[in-house]
JSON list of C-alpha atoms in Angstrom, two decimals:
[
{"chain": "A", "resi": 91, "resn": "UNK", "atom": "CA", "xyz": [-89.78, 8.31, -68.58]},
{"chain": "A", "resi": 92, "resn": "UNK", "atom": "CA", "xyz": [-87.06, 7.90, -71.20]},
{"chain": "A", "resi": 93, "resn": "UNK", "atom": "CA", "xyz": [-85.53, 11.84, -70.70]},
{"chain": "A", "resi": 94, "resn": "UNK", "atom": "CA", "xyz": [-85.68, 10.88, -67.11]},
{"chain": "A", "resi": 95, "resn": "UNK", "atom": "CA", "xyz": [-83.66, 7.51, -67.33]},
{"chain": "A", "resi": 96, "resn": "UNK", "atom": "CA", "xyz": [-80.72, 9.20, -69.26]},
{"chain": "A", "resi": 97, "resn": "UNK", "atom": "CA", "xyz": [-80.40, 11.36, -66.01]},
{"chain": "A", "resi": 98, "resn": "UNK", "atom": "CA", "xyz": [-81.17, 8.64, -63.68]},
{"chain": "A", "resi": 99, "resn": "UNK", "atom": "CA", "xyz": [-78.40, 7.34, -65.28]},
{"chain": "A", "resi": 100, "resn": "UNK", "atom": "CA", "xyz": [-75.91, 10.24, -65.16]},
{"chain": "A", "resi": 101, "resn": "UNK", "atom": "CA", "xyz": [-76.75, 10.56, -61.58]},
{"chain": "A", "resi": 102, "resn": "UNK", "atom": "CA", "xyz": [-76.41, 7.11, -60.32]},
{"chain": "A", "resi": 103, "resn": "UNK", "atom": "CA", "xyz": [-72.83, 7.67, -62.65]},
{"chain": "A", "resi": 104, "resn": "UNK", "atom": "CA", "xyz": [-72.32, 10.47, -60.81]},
{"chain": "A", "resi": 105, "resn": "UNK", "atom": "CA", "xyz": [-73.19, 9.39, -57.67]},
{"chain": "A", "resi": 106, "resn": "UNK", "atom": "CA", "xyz": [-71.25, 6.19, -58.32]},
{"chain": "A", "resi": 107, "resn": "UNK", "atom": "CA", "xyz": [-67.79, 8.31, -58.90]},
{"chain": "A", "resi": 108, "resn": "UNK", "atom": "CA", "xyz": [-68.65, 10.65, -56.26]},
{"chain": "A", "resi": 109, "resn": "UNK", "atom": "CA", "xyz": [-68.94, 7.22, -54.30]},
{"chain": "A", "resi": 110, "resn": "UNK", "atom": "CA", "xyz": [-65.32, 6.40, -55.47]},
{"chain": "A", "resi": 111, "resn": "UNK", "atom": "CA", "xyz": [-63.86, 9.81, -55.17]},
{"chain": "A", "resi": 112, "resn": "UNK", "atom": "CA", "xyz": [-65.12, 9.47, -51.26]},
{"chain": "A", "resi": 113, "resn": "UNK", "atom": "CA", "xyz": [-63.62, 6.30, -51.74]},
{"chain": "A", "resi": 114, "resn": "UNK", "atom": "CA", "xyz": [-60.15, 7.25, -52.65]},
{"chain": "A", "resi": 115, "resn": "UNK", "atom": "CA", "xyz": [-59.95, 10.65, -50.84]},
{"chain": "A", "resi": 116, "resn": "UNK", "atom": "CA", "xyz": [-60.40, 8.29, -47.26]},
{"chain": "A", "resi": 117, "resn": "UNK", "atom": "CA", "xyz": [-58.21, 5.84, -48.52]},
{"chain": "A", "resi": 118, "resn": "UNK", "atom": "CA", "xyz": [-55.37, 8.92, -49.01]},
{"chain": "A", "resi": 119, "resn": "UNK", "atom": "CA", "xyz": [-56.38, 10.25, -45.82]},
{"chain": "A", "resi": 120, "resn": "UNK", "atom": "CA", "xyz": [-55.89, 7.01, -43.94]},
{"chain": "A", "resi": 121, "resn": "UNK", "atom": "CA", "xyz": [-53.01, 6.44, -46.01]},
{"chain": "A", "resi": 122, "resn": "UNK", "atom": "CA", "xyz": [-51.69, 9.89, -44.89]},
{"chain": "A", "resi": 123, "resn": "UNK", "atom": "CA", "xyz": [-52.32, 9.25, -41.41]},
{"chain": "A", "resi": 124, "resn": "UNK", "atom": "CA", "xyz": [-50.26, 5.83, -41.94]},
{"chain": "A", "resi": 125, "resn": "UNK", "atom": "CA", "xyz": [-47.46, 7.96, -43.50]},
{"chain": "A", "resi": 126, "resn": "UNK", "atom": "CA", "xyz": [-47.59, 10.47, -40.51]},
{"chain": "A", "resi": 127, "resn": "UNK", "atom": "CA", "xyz": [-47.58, 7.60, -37.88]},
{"chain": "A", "resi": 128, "resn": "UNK", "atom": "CA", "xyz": [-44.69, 6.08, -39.69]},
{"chain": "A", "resi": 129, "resn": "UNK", "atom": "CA", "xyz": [-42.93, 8.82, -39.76]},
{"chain": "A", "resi": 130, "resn": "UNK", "atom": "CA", "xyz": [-43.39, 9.98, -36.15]},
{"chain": "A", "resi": 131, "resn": "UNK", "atom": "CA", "xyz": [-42.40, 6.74, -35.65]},
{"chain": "A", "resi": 132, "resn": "UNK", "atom": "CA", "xyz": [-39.20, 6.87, -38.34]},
{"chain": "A", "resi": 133, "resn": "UNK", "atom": "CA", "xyz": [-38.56, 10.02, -35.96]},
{"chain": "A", "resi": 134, "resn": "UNK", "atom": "CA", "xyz": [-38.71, 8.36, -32.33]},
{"chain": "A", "resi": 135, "resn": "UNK", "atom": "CA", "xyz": [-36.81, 5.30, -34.27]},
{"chain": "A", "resi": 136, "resn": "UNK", "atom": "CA", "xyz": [-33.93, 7.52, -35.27]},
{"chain": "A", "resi": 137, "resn": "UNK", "atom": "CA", "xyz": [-33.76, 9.76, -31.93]},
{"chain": "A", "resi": 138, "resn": "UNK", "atom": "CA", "xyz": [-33.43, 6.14, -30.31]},
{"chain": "A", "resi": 139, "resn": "UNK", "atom": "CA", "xyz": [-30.45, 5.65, -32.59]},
{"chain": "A", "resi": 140, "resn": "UNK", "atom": "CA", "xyz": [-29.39, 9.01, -31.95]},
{"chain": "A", "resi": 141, "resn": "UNK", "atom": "CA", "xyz": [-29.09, 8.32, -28.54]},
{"chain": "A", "resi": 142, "resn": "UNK", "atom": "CA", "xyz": [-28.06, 5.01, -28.46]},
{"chain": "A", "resi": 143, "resn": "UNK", "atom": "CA", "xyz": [-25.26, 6.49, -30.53]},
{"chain": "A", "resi": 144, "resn": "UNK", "atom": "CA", "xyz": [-24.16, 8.73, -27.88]},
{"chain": "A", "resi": 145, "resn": "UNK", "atom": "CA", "xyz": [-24.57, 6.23, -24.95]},
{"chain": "A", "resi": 146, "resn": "UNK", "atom": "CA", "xyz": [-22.00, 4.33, -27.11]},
{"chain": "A", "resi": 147, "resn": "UNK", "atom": "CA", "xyz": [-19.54, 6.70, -27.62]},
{"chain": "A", "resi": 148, "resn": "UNK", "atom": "CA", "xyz": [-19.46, 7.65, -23.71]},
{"chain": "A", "resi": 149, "resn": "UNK", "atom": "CA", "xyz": [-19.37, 4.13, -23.00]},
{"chain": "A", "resi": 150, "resn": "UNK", "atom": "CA", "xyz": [-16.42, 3.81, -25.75]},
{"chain": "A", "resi": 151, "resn": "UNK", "atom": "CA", "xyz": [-14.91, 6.64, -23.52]},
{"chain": "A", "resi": 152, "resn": "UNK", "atom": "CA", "xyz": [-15.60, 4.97, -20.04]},
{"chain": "A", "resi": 153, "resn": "UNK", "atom": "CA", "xyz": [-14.13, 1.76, -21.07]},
{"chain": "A", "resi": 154, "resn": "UNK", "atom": "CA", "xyz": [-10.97, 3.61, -22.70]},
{"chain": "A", "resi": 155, "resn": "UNK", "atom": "CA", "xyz": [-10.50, 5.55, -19.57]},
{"chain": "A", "resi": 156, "resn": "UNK", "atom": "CA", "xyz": [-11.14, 2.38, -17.25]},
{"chain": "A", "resi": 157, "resn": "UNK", "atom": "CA", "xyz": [-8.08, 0.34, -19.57]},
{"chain": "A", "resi": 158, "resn": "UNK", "atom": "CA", "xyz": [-5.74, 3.95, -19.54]},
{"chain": "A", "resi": 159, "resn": "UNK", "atom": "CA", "xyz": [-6.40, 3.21, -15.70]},
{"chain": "A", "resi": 160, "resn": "UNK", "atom": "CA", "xyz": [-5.90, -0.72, -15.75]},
{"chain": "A", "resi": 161, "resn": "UNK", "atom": "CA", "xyz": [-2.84, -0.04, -17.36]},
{"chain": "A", "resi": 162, "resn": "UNK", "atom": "CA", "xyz": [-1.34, 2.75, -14.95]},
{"chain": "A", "resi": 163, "resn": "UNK", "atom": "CA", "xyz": [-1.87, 0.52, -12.37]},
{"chain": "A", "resi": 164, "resn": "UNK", "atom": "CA", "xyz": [-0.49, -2.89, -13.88]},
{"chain": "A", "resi": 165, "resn": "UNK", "atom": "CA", "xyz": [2.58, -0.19, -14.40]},
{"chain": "A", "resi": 166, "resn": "UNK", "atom": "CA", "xyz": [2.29, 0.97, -11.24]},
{"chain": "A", "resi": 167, "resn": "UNK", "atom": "CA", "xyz": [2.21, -2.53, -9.86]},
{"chain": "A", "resi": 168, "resn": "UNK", "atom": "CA", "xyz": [5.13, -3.63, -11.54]},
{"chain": "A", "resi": 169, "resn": "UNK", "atom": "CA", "xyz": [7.07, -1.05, -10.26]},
{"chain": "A", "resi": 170, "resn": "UNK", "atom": "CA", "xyz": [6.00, -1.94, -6.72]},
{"chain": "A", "resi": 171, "resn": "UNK", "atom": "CA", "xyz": [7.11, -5.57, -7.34]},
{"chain": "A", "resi": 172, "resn": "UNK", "atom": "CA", "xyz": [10.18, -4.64, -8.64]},
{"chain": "A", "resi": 173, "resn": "UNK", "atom": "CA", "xyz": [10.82, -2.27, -5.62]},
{"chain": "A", "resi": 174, "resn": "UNK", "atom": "CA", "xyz": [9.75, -4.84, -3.22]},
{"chain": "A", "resi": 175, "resn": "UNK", "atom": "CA", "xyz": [12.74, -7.23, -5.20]},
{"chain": "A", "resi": 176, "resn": "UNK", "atom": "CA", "xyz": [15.09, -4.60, -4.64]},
{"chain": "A", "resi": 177, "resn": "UNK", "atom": "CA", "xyz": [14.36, -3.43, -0.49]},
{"chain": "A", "resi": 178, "resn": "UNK", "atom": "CA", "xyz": [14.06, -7.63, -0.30]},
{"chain": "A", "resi": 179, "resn": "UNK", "atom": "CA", "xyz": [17.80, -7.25, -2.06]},
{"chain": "A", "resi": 180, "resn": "UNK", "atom": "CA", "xyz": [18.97, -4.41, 0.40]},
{"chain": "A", "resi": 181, "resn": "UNK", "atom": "CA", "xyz": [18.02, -6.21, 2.94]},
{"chain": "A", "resi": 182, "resn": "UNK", "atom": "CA", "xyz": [19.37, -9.25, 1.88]},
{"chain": "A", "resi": 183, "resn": "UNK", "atom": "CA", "xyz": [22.74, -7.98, 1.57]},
{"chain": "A", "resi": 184, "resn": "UNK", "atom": "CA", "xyz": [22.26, -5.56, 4.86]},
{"chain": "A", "resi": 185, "resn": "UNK", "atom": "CA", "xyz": [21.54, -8.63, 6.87]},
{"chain": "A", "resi": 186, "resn": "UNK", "atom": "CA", "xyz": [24.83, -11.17, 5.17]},
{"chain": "A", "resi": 187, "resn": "UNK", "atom": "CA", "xyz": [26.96, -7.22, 6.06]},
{"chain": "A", "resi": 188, "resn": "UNK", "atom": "CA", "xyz": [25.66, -7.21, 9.58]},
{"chain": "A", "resi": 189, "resn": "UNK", "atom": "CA", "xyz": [26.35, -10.99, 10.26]},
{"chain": "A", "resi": 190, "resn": "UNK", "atom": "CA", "xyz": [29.83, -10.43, 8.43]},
{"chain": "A", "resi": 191, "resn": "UNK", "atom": "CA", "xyz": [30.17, -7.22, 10.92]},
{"chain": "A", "resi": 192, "resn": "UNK", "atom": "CA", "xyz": [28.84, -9.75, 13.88]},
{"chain": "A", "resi": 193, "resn": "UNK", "atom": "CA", "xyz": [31.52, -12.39, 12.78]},
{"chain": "A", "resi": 194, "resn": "UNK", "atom": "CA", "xyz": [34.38, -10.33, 12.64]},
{"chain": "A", "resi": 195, "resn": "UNK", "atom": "CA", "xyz": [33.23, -9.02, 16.14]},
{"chain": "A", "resi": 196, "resn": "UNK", "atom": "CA", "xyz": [33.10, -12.09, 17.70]},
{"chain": "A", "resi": 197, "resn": "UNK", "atom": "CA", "xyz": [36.48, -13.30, 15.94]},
{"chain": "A", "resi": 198, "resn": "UNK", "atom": "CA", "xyz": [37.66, -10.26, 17.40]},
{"chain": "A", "resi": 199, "resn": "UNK", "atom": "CA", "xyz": [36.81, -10.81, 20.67]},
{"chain": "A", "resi": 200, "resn": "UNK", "atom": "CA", "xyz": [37.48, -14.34, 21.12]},
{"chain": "A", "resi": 201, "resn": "UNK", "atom": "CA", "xyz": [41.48, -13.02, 19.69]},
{"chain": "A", "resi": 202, "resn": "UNK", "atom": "CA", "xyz": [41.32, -10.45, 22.47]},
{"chain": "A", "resi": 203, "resn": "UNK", "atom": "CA", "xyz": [40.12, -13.12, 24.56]},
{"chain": "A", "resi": 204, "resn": "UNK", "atom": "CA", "xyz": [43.16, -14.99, 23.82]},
{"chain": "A", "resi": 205, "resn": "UNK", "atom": "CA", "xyz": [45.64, -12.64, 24.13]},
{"chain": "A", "resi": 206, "resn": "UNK", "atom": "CA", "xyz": [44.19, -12.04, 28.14]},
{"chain": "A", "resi": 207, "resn": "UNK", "atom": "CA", "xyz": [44.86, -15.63, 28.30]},
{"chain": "A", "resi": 208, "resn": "UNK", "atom": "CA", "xyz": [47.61, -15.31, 26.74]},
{"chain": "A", "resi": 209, "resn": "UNK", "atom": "CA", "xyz": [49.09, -12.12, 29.41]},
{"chain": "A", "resi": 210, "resn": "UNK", "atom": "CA", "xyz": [47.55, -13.62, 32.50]},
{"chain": "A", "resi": 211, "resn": "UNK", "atom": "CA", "xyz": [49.58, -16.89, 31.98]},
{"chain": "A", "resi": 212, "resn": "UNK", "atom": "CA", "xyz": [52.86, -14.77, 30.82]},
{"chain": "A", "resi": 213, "resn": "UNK", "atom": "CA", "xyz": [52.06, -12.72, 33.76]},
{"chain": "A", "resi": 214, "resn": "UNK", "atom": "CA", "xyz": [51.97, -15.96, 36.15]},
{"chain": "A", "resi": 215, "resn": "UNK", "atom": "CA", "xyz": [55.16, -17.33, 34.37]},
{"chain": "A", "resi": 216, "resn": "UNK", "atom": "CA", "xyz": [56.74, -13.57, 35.41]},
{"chain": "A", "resi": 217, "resn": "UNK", "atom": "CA", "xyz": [55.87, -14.01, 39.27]},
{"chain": "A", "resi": 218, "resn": "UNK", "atom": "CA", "xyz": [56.78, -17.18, 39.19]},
{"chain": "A", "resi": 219, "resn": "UNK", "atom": "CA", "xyz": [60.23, -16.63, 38.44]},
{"chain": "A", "resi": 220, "resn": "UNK", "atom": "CA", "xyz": [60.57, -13.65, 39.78]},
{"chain": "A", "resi": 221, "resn": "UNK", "atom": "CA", "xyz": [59.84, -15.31, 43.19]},
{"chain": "A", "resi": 222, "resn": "UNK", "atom": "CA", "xyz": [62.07, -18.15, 42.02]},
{"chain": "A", "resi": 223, "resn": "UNK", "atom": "CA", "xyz": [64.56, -15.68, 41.44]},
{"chain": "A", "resi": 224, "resn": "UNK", "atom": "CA", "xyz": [63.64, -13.95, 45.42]},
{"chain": "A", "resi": 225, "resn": "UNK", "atom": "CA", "xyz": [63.92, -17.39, 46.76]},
{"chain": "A", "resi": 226, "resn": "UNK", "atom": "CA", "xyz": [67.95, -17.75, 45.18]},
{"chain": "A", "resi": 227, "resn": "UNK", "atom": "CA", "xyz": [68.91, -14.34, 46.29]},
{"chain": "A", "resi": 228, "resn": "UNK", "atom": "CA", "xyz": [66.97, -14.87, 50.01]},
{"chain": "A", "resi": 229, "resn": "UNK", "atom": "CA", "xyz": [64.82, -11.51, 49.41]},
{"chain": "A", "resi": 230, "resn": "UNK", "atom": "CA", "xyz": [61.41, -11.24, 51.06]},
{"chain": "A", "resi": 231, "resn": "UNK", "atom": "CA", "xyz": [58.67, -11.90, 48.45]},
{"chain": "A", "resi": 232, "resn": "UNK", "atom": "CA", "xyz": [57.42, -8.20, 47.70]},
{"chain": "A", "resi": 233, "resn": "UNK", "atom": "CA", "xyz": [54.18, -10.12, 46.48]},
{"chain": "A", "resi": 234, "resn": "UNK", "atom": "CA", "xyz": [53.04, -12.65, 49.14]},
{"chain": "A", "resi": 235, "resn": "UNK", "atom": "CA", "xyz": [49.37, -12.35, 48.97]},
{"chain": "A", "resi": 236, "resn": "UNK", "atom": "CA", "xyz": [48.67, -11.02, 52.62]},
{"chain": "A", "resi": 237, "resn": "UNK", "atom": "CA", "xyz": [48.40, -7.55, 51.11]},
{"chain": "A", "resi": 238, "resn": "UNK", "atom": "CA", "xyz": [46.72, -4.59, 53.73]},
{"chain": "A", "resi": 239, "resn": "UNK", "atom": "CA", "xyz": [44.01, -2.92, 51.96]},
{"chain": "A", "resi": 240, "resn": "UNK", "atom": "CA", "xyz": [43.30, 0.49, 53.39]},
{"chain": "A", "resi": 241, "resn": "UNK", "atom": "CA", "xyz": [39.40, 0.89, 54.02]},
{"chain": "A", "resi": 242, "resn": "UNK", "atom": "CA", "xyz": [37.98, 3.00, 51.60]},
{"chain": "A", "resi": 243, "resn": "UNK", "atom": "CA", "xyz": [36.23, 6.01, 52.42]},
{"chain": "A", "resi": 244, "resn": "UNK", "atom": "CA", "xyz": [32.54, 6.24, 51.97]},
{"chain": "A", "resi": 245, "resn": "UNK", "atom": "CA", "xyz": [30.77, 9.21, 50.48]},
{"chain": "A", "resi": 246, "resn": "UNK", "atom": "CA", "xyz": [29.22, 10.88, 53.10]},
{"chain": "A", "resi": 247, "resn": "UNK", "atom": "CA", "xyz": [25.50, 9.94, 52.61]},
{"chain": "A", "resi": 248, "resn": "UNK", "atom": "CA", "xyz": [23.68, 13.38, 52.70]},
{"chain": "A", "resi": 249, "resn": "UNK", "atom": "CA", "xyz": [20.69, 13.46, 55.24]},
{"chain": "A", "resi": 250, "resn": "UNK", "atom": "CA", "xyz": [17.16, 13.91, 53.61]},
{"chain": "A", "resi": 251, "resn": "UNK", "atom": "CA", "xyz": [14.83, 15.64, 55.99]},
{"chain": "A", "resi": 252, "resn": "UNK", "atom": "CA", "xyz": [11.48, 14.53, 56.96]},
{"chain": "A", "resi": 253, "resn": "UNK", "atom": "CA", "xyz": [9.38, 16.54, 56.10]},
{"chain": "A", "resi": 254, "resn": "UNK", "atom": "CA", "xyz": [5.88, 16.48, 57.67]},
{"chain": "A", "resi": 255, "resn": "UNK", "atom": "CA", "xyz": [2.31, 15.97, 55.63]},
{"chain": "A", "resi": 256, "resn": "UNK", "atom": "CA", "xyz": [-0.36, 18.01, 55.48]},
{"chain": "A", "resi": 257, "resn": "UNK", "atom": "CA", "xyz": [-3.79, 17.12, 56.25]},
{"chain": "A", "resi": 258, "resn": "UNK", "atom": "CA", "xyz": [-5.48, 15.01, 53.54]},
{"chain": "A", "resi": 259, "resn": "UNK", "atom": "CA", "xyz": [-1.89, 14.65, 51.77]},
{"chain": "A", "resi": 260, "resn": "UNK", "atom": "CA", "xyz": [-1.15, 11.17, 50.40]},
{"chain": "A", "resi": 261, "resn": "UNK", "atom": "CA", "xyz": [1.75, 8.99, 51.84]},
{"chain": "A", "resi": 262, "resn": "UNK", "atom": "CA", "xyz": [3.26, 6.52, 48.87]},
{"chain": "A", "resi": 263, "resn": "UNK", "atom": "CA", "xyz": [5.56, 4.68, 51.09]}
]
């Protein structure tokens, strides 16, 4: 039994490392594997970022385009307030020219309204002394106030014809 115990031996060494080698080759394997799922997952991690990278810029992009548009309109806005200020202006001074035009009118007219009163009593004072100056010199007054007015002549009013209506015709008098 001794030669056999030396081999006994060797084998159970053997079988011992070929134990470990199993050992170790399924810890690389599963090790592997860990390395592959950590990569795939490195890989989905960084096509995330990749992404997410992109959504950013085009959001970077939206929200410059929606300030370049804020911005024209503020402008835009501002320029409608400061034409509103200046039509409020015109009109402004349109309405003080009109009531200066209206005021000079009615100055105007109430002077012209004067001046009638002003030639209907000169015009009074006239007959008055000219028929003080009839009654001196004995003349018949020319203007005594029992004037004849000759009728006037009215337009001949043209005759419109009746004219008859047809069956089923409608009559708007």
């Amino acid at each position: 039994m001794a030669p056999s115990a030396p081999r006994t031996r060797a084998a159970a060494a053997l079988r011992m490392k070929q134990i470990a080698l199993d050992n170790q080759g399924r810890t690389i394997r599963r090790l592997r594997a860990q390395l592959a799922t950590e990569r795939r997952g490195l890989a989905a991690t960084k096509k995330e970022l990749e992404e997410t990278q992109v959504a950013l810029e085009a959001s970077y992009k939206v929200i410059a385009g929606l300030t370049e548009i804020g911005l024209s309109l503020s402008n835009n806005i501002e320029k409608m307030n400061v034409k509103k200020q200046q039509v409020r202006a015109n009109h402004v001074e349109c309405h003080q020219k009109f009531q200066a035009r209206i005021h000079e009118a009615e100055d105007s007219m109430q002077a012209q309204h004067l001046l009638i009163e002003a030639l209907v009593d000169e015009k009074d004072s006239l007959l008055q002394t000219i028929h003080g100056l009839q009654e001196a010199n004995n003349a018949p007054a020319p203007f005594d106030g029992d004037w004849e007015e000759e009728p006037e002549e009215e337009p001949e009013e043209e005759e419109i014809e009746d004219i008859p209506l047809g069956e089923g015709e409608i009559d708007d008098e």
